[in-house]
């Protein structure tokens, strides 16, 4: 019995997100020369949602959030909620945004990082004792914003190498 293309795509995307979460939590976060680290999982979720739609965007966002919640000291569910929202919103723009160039993917990484900071700020207003938000004019936020903006086109190109495995056929996209 063969697996459906959507299930294979989901497992391949989840494996990529697990590797990103492990890289972020175990390696990149321990590099002391970086004041902030890039959000590789956020960029991958953005790619998956732009290529596969809302359902894949929100499920990969949720799975990525689970991985990061297990690996970090953040309150459980914090990463899940804002990554699910970003994945869903990214999926609204399925196949309408050209992710092949450099400028548009960089702009998408820039916007996704700002949306992430805005959602974290909103959650910190609702739960002030549990959630730490970004200061939008701090060096740490601006450094992460710059890293995500620069790395988004590179990661999009890298994920394009796995196009046959992680991108659904048009008839299976929801």
mmCIF file of N, CA and C in Angstrom, residues 134-143:
data_model
loop_
_atom_site.group_PDB
_atom_site.id
_atom_site.type_symbol
_atom_site.label_atom_id
_atom_site.label_comp_id
_atom_site.label_asym_id
_atom_site.label_seq_id
_atom_site.Cartn_x
_atom_site.Cartn_y
_atom_site.Cartn_z
ATOM 1 N N UNK A 134 9.336 41.052 22.267
ATOM 2 C CA UNK A 134 10.450 41.798 21.702
ATOM 3 C C UNK A 134 10.250 43.284 21.948
ATOM 4 N N UNK A 135 11.346 43.967 22.102
ATOM 5 C CA UNK A 135 11.324 45.416 22.018
ATOM 6 C C UNK A 135 11.607 45.730 20.554
ATOM 7 N N UNK A 136 10.657 46.339 19.838
ATOM 8 C CA UNK A 136 10.820 46.487 18.384
ATOM 9 C C UNK A 136 11.982 47.362 17.940
ATOM 10 N N UNK A 137 12.552 48.129 18.841
ATOM 11 C CA UNK A 137 13.699 48.945 18.440
ATOM 12 C C UNK A 137 14.989 48.473 19.091
ATOM 13 N N UNK A 138 14.960 47.286 19.685
ATOM 14 C CA UNK A 138 16.164 46.764 20.323
ATOM 15 C C UNK A 138 17.120 46.174 19.284
ATOM 16 N N UNK A 139 18.378 46.137 19.651
ATOM 17 C CA UNK A 139 19.388 45.564 18.772
ATOM 18 C C UNK A 139 19.133 44.077 18.531
ATOM 19 N N UNK A 140 18.668 43.356 19.562
ATOM 20 C CA UNK A 140 18.410 41.920 19.413
ATOM 21 C C UNK A 140 17.346 41.650 18.367
ATOM 22 N N UNK A 141 16.253 42.403 18.429
ATOM 23 C CA UNK A 141 15.189 42.202 17.442
ATOM 24 C C UNK A 141 15.666 42.585 16.045
ATOM 25 N N UNK A 142 16.328 43.711 15.934
ATOM 26 C CA UNK A 142 16.796 44.151 14.616
ATOM 27 C C UNK A 142 17.821 43.181 14.031
ATOM 28 N N UNK A 143 18.649 42.586 14.887
ATOM 29 C CA UNK A 143 19.618 41.601 14.415
ATOM 30 C C UNK A 143 18.909 40.352 13.894
#
